[in-house]
PDB file of C-alpha atoms and ligand atoms in Angstrom:
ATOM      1  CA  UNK A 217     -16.728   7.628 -13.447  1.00 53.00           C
ATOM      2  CA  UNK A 218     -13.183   7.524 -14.907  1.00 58.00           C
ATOM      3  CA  UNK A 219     -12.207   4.004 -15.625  1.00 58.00           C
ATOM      4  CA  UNK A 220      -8.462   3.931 -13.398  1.00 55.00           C
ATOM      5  CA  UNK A 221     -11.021   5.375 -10.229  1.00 50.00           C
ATOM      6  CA  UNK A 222     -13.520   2.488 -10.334  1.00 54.00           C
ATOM      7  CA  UNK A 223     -10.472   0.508 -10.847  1.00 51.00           C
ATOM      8  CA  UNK A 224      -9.067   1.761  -7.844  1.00 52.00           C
ATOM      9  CA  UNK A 225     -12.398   1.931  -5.565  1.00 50.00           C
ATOM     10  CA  UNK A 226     -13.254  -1.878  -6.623  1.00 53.00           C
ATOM     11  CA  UNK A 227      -9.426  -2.893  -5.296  1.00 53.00           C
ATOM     12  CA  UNK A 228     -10.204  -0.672  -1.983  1.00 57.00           C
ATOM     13  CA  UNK A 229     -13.181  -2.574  -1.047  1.00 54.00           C
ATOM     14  CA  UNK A 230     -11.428  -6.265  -1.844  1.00 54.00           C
ATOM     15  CA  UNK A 231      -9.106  -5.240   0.104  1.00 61.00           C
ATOM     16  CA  UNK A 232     -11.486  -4.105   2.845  1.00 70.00           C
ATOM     17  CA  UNK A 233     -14.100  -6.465   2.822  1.00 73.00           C
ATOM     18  CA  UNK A 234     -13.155 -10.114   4.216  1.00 79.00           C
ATOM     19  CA  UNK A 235     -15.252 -13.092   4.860  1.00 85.00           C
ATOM     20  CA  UNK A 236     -14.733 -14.844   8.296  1.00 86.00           C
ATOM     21  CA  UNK A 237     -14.204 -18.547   8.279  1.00 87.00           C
ATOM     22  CA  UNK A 238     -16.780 -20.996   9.898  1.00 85.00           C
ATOM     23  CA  UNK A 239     -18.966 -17.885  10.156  1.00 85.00           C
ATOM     24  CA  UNK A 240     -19.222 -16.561   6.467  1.00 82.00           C
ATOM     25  CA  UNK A 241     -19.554 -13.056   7.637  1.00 84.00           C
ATOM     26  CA  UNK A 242     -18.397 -10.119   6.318  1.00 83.00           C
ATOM     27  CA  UNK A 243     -16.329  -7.701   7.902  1.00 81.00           C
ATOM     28  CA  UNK A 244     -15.134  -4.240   7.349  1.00 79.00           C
ATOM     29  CA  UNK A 245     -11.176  -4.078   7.424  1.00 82.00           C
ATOM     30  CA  UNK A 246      -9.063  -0.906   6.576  1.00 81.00           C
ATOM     31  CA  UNK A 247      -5.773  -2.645   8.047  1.00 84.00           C
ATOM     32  CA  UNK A 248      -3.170  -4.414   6.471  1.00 87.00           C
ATOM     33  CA  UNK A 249      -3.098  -7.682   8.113  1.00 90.00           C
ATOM     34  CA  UNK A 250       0.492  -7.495   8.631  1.00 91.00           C
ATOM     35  CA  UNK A 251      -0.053  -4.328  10.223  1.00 90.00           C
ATOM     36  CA  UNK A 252      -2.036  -5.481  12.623  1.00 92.00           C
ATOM     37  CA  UNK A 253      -0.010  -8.720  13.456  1.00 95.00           C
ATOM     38  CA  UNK A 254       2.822  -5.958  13.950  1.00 94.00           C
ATOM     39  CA  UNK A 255       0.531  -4.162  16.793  1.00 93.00           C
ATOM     40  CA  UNK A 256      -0.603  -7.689  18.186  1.00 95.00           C
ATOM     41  CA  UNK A 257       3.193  -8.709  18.826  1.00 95.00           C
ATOM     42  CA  UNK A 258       3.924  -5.165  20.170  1.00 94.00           C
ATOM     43  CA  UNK A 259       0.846  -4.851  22.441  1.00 93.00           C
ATOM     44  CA  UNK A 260       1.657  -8.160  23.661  1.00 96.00           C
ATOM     45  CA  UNK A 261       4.760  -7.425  24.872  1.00 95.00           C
ATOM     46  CA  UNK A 262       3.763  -4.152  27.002  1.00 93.00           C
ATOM     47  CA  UNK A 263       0.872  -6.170  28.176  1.00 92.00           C
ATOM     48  CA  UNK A 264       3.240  -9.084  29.842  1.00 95.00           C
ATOM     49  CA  UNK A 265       6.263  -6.494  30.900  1.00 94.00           C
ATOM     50  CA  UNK A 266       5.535  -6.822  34.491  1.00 93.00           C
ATOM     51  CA  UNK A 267       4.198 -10.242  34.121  1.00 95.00           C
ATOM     52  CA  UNK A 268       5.971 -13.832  36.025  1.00 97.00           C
ATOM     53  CA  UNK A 269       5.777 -16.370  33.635  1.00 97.00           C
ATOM     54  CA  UNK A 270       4.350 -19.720  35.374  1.00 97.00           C
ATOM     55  CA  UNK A 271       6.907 -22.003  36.359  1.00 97.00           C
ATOM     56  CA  UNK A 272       4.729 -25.226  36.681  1.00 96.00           C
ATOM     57  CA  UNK A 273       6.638 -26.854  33.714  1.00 97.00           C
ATOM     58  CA  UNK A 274       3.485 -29.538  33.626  1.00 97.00           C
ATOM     59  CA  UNK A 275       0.824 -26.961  33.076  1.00 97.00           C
ATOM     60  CA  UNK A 276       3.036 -24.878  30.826  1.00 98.00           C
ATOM     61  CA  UNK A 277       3.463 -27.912  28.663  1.00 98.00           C
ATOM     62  CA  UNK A 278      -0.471 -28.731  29.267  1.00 98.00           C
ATOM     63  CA  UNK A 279      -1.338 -24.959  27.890  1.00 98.00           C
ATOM     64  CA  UNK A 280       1.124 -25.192  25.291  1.00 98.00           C
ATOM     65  CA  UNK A 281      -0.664 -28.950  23.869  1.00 98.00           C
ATOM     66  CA  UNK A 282      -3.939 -27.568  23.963  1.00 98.00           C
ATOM     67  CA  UNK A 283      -3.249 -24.099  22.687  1.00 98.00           C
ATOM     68  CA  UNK A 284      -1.051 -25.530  19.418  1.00 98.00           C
ATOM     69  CA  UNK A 285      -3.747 -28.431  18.934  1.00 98.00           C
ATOM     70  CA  UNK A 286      -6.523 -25.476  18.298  1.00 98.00           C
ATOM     71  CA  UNK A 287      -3.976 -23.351  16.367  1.00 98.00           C
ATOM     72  CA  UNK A 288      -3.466 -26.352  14.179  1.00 98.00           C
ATOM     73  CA  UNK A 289      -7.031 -26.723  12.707  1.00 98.00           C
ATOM     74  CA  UNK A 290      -7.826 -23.124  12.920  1.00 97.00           C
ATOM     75  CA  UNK A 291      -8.046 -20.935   9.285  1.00 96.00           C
ATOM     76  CA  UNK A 292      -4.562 -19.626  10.554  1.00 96.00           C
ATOM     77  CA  UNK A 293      -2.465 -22.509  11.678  1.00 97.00           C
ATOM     78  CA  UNK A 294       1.472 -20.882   9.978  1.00 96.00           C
ATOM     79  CA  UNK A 295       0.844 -18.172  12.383  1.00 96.00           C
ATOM     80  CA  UNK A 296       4.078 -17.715  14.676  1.00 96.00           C
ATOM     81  CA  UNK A 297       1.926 -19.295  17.752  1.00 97.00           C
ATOM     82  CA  UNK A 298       3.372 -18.556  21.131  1.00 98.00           C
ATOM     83  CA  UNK A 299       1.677 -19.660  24.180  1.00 98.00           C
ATOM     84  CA  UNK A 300       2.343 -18.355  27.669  1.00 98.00           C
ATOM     85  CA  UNK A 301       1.048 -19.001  31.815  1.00 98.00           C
ATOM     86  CA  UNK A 302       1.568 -16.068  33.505  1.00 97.00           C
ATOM     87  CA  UNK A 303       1.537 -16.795  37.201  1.00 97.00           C
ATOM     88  CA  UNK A 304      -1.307 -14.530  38.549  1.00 94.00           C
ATOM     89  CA  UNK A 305      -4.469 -14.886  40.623  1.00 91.00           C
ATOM     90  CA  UNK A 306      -6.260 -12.886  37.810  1.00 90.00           C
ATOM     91  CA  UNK A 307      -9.076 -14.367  35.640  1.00 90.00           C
ATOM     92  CA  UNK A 308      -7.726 -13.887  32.276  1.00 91.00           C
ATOM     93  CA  UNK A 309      -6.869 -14.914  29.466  1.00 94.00           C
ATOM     94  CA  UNK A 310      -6.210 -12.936  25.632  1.00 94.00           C
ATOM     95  CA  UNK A 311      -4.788 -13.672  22.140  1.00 95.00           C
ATOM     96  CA  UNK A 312      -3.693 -11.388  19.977  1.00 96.00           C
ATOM     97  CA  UNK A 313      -3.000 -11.089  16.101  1.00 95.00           C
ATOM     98  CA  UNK A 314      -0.104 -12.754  15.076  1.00 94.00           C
ATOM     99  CA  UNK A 315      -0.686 -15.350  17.106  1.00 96.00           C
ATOM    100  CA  UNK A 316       0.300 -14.218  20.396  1.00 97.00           C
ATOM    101  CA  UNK A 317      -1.847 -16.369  23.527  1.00 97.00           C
ATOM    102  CA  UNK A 318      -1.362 -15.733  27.491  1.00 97.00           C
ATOM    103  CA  UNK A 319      -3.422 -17.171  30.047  1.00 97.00           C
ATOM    104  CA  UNK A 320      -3.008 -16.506  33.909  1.00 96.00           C
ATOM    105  CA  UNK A 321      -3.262 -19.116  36.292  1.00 96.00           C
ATOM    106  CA  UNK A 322      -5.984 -17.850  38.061  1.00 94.00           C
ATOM    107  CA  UNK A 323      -8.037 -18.442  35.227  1.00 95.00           C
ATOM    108  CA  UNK A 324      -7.587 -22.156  35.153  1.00 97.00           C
ATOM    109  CA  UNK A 325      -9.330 -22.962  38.010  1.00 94.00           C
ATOM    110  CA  UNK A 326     -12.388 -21.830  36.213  1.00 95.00           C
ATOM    111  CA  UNK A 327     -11.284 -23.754  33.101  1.00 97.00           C
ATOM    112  CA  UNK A 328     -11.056 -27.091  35.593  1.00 97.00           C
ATOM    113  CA  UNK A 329     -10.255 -29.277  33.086  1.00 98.00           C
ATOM    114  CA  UNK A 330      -8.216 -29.113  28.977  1.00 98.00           C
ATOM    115  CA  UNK A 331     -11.466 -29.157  27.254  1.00 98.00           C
ATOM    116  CA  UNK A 332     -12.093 -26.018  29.770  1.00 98.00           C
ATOM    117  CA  UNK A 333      -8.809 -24.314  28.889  1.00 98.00           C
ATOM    118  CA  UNK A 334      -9.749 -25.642  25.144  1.00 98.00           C
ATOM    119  CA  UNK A 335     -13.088 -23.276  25.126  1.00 98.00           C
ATOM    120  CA  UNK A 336     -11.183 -20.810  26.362  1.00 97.00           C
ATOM    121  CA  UNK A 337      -8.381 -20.138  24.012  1.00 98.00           C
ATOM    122  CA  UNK A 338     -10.728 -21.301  21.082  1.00 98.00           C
ATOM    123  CA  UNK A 339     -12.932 -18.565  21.685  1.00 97.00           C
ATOM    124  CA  UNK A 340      -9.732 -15.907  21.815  1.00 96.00           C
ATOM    125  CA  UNK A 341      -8.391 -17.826  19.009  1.00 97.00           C
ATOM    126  CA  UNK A 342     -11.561 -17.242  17.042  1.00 97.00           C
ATOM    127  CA  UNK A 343     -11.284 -13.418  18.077  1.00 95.00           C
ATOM    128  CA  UNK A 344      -7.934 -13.337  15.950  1.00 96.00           C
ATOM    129  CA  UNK A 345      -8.870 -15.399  13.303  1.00 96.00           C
ATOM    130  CA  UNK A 346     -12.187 -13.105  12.837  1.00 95.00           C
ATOM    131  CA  UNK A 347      -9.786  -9.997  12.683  1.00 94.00           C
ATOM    132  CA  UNK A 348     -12.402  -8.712  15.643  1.00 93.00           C
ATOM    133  CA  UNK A 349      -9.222  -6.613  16.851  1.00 91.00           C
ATOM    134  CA  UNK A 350      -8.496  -5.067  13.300  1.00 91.00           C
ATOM    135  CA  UNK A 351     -12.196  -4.562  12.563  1.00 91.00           C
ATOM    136  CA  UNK A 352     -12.607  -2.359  15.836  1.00 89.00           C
ATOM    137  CA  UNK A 353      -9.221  -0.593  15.385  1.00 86.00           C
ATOM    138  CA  UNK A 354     -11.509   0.580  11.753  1.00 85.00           C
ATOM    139  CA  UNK A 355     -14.654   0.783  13.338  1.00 83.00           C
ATOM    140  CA  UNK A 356     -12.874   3.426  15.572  1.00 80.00           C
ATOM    141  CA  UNK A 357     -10.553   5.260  13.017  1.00 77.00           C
ATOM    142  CA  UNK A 358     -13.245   5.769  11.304  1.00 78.00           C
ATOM    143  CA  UNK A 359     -15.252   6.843  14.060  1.00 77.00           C
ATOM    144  CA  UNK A 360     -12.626   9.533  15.171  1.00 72.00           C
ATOM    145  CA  UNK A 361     -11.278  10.376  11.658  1.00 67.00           C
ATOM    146  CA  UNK A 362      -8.054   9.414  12.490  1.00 60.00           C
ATOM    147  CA  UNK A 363      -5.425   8.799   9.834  1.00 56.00           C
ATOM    148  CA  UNK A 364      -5.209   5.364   8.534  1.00 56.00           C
ATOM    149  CA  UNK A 365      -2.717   3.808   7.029  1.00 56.00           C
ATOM    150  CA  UNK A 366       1.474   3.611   7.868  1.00 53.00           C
ATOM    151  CA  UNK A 367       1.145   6.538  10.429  1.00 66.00           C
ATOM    152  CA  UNK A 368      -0.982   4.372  12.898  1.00 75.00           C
ATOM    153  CA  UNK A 369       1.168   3.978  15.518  1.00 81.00           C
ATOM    154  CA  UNK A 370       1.201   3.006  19.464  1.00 84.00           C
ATOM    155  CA  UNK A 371       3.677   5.640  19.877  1.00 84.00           C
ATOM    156  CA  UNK A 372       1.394   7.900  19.561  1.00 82.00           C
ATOM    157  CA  UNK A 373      -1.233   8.107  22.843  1.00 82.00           C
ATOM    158  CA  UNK A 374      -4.420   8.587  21.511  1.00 79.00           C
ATOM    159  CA  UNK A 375      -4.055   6.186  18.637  1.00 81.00           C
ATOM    160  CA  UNK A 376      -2.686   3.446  21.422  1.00 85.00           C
ATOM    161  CA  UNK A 377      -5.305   3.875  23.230  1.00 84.00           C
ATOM    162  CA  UNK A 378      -7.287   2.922  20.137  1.00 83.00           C
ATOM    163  CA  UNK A 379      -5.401  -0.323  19.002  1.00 86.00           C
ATOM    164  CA  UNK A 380      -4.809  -1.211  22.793  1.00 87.00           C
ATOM    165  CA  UNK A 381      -8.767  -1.843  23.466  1.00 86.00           C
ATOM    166  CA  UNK A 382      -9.878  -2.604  19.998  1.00 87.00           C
ATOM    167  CA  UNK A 383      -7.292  -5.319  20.902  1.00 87.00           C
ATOM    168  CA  UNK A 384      -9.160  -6.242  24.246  1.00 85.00           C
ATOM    169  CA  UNK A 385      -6.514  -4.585  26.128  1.00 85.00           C
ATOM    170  CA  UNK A 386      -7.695  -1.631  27.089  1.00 80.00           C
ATOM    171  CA  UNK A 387      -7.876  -2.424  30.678  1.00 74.00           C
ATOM    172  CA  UNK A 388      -3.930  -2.015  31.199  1.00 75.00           C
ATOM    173  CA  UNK A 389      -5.139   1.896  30.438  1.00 75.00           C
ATOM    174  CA  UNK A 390      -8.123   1.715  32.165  1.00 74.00           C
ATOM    175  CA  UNK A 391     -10.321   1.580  29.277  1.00 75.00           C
ATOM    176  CA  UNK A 392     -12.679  -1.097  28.449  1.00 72.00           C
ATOM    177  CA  UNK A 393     -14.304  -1.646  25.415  1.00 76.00           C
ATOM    178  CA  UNK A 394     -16.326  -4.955  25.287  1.00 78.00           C
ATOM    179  CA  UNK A 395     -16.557  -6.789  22.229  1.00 83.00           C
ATOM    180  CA  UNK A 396     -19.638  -6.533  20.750  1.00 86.00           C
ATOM    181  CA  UNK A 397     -22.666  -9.249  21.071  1.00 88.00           C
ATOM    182  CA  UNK A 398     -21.964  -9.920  17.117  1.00 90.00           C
ATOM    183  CA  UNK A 399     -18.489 -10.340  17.526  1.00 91.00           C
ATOM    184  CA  UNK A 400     -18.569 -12.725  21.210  1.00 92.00           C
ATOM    185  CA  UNK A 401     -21.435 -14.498  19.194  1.00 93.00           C
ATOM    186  CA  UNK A 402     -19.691 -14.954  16.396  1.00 94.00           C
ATOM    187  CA  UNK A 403     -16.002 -15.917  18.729  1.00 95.00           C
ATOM    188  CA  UNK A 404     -18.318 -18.420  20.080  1.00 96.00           C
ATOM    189  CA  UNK A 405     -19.603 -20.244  17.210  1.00 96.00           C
ATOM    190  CA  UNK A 406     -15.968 -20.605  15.373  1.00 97.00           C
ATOM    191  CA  UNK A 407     -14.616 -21.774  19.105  1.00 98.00           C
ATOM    192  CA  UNK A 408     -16.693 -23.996  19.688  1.00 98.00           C
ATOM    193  CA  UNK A 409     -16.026 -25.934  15.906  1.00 98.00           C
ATOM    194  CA  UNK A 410     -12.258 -25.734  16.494  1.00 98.00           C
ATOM    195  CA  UNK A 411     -12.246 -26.817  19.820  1.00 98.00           C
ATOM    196  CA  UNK A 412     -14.221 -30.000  18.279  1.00 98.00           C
ATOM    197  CA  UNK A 413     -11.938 -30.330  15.562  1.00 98.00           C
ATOM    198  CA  UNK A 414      -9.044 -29.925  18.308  1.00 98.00           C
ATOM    199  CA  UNK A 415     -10.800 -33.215  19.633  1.00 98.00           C
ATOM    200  CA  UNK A 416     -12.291 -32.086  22.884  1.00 98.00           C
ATOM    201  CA  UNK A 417     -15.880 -32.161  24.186  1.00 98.00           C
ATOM    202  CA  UNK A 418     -18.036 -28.914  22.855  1.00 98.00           C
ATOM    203  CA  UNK A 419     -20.440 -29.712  25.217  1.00 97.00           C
ATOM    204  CA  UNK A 420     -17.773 -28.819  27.745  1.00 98.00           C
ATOM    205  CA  UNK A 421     -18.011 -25.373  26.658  1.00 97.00           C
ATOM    206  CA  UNK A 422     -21.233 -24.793  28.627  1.00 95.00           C
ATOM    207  CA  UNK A 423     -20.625 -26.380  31.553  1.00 95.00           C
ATOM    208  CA  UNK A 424     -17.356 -23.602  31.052  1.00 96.00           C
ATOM    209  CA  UNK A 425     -19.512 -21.091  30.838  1.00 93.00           C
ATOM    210  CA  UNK A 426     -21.607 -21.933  33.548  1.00 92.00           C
ATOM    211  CA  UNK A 427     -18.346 -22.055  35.959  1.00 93.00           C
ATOM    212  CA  UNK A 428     -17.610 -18.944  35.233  1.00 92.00           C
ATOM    213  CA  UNK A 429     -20.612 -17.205  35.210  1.00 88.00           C
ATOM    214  CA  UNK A 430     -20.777 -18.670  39.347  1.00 88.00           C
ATOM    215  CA  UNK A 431     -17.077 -16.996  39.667  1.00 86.00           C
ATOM    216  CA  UNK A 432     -18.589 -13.178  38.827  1.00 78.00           C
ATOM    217  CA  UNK A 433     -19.971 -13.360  42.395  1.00 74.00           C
ATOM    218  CA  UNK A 434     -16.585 -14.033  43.879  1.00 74.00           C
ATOM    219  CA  UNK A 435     -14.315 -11.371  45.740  1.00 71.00           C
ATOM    220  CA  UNK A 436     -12.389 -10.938  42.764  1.00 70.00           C
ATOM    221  CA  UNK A 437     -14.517 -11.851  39.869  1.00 73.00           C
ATOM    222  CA  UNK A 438     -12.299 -12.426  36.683  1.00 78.00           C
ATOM    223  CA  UNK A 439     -11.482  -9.631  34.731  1.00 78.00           C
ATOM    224  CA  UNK A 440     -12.066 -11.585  31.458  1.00 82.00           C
ATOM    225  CA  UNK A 441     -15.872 -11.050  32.473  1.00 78.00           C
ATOM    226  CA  UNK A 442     -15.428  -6.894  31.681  1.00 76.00           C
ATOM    227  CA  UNK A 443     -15.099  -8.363  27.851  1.00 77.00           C
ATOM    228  CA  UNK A 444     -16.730 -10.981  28.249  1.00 81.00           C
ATOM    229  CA  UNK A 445     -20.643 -10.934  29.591  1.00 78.00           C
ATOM    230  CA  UNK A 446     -21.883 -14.597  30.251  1.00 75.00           C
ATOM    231  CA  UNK A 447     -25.362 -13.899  30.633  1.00 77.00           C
ATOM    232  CA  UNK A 448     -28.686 -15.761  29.130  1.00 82.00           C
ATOM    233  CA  UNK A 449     -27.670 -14.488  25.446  1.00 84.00           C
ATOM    234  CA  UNK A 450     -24.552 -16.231  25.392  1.00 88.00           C
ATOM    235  CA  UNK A 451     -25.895 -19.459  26.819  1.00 88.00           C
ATOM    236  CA  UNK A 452     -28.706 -19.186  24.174  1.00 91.00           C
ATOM    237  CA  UNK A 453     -26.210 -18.293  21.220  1.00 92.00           C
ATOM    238  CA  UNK A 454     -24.080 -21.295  22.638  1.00 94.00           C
ATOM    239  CA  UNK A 455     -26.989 -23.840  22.502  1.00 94.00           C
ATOM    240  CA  UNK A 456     -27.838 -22.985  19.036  1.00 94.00           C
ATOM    241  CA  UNK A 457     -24.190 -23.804  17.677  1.00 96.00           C
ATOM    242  CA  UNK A 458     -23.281 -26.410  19.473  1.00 97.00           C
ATOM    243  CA  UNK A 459     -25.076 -28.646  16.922  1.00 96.00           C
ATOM    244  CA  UNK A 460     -22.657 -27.874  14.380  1.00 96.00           C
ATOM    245  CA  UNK A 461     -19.564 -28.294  16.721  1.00 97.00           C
ATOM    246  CA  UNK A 462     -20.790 -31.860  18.138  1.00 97.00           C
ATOM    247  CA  UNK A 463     -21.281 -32.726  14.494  1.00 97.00           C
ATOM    248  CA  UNK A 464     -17.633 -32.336  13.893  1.00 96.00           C
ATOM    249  CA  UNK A 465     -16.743 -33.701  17.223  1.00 98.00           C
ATOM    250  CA  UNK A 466     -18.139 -36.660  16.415  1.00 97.00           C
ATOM    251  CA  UNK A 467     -16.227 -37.064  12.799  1.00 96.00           C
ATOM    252  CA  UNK A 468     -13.153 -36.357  14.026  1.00 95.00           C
ATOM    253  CA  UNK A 469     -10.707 -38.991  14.943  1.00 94.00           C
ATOM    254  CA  UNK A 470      -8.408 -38.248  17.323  1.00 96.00           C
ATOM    255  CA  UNK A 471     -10.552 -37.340  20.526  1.00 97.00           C
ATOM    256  CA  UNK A 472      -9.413 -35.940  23.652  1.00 98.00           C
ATOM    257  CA  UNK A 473     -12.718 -35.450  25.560  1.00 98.00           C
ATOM    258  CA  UNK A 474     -12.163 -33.373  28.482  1.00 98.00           C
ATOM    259  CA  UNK A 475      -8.746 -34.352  28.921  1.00 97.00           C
ATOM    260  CA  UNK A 476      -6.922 -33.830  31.549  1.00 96.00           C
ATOM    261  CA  UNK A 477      -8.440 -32.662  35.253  1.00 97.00           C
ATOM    262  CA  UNK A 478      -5.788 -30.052  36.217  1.00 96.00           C
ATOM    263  CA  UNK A 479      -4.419 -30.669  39.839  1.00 88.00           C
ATOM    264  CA  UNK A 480      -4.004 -27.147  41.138  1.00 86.00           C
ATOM    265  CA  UNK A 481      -2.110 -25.615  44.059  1.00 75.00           C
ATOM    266  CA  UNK A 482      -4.619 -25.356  46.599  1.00 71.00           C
ATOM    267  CA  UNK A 483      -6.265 -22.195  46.929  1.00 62.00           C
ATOM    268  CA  UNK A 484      -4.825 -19.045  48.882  1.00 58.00           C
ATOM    269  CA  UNK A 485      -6.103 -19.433  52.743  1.00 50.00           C
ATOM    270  CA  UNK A 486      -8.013 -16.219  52.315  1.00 51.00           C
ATOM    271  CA  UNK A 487     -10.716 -18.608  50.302  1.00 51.00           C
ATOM    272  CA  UNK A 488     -10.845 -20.537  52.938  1.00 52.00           C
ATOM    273  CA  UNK A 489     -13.775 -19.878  54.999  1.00 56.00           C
ATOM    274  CA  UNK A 490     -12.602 -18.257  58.810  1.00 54.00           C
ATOM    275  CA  UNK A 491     -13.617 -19.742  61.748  1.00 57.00           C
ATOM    276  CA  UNK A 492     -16.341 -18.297  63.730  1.00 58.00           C
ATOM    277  CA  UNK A 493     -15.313 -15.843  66.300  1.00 57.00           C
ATOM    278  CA  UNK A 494     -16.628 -15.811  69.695  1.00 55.00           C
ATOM    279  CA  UNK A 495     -18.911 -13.139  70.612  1.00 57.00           C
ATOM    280  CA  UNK A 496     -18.607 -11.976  74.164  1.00 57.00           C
ATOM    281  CA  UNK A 497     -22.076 -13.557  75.808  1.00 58.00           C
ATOM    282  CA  UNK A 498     -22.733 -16.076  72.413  1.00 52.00           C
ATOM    283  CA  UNK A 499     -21.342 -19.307  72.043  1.00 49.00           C
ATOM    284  CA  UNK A 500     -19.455 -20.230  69.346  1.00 47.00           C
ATOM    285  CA  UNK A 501     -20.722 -23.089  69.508  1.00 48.00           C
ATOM    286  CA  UNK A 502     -24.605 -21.170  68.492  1.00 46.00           C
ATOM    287  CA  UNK A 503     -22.940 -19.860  65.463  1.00 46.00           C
ATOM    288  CA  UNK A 504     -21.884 -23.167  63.417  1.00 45.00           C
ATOM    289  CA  UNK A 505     -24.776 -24.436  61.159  1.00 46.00           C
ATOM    290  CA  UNK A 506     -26.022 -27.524  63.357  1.00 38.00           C
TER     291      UNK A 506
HETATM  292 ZN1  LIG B1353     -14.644 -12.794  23.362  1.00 88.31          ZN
END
């Protein structure tokens, strides 16, 4: 082989083979990172067009400690970190590269608690920080033999469609593509360590998961479950790293615990249980549990 091609292959697959932090994995990654913060900040302004912000100054401030707290001891912490409450009754939550973090109201009820909202956004966090988004954007280029490089652009429709849900938002276009087990295994594992070295309780993490694994039954179960499967695998995966996350938990100094209980609004009164109706020739009074 001609000395400036090997030259030239062995800078290619520097450039495209990263290890993750925390996890020591490798992953495949064909684009630029600033290229990919670029999409993160643009798909996260289509994503919250339409979108209220929260006006509850006390929770915005609440989302804002926790949020910056993780950012600080993650692998990325000069990131241009924005957090934002959208006022929504959706589950969800989502961070993008670059740095960009929403979270909808509805979600916090699930979360219950900061070291709730902490597993939360340290699992998305650990998304970015992983390059999971940039990895699937390859995975898929490749896939499709699109062109990669400066071209890529969410101007065009097809290739949008492909950052969009690599990105983990390809519900707004009514695709969803669910991370991988790998990749929610391995979101898991570096969320849980820097929601210890954040200072909250790991162990919170399950009792998280657990929460929201009861609120896929509801009416409206959260649409951060179509990414994100909490089933018997996760639970497992979650048990086998929360060793490593308690260890750190319990070297750190500044400790939070679960922090704050959140004092939400009170549900809409569609949650609420309706009275029994009479039945023409029953009692209502036959219908009420005794
Ligand atoms: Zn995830």
């Amino acid at each position: 082989m001609h000395k400036s091609v090997k030259v030239i292959l062995i800078v290619f697959l520097l450039t495209a083979c990263a290890t993750t932090p925390i996890s020591d994995r490798q992953a495949l990654i064909l684009i630029p990172q600033q290229q990919e913060i670029l999409f993160g900040k643009q798909a996260y302004k289509k994503a919250l067009k339409d979108q209220k912000d929260s006006e509850n100054a006390h929770l915005n401030q609440v989302l804002r400690r926790v949020g910056q707290r993780i950012a600080e001891v993650s692998a990325m912490p000069k990131l241009d970190w924005e957090f934002r409450l959208i006022e929504s009754e959706d589950k969800n939550a989502f961070a993008l590269p670059g740095g960009k973090v929403a979270v909808y109201t509805g979600m916090l009820a699930i979360c219950k608690n900061e070291a709730g909202l902490a597993t939360v956004l340290s699992h998305e966090i650990a998304h970015v920080i992983a390059r999971h988004g940039a990895q699937r954007m390859s995975q898929q280029l490749l896939l499709t033999g699109a062109m990669i490089g400066a071209n890529l652009s969410l101007r065009n429709n097809t290739q949008r469609n492909i950052i969009m849900s690599a990105l983990g938002l390809g519900v707004l276009y009514g695709i969803t593509l669910p991370f991988s087990r790998g990749d929610e295994g391995e979101a898991d594992q570096i969320g849980l360590v820097y929601m210890a070295r954040a200072g909250y309780d790991p162990e919170e993490a399950i009792h998280f998961w657990q929460r929201f694994s009861e609120a896929k039954g509801d009416k409206n179960p959260p649409e951060w479950a179509s990414t994100h499967p909490a089933d018997k695998t996760r639970v497992k995966g979650l048990r086998t790293y929360l060793s490593r996350a308690k260890y750190s938990y319990q070297n750190i100094k500044l400790k939070y615990g679960l922090g704050e209980t959140f004092n939400l609004p009170a549900p809409a009164d569609k949650n609420i249980p309706e009275k029994p109706k009479p039945v023409p020739g029953v009692s209502v009074e036959a219908l009420s549990p005794n």
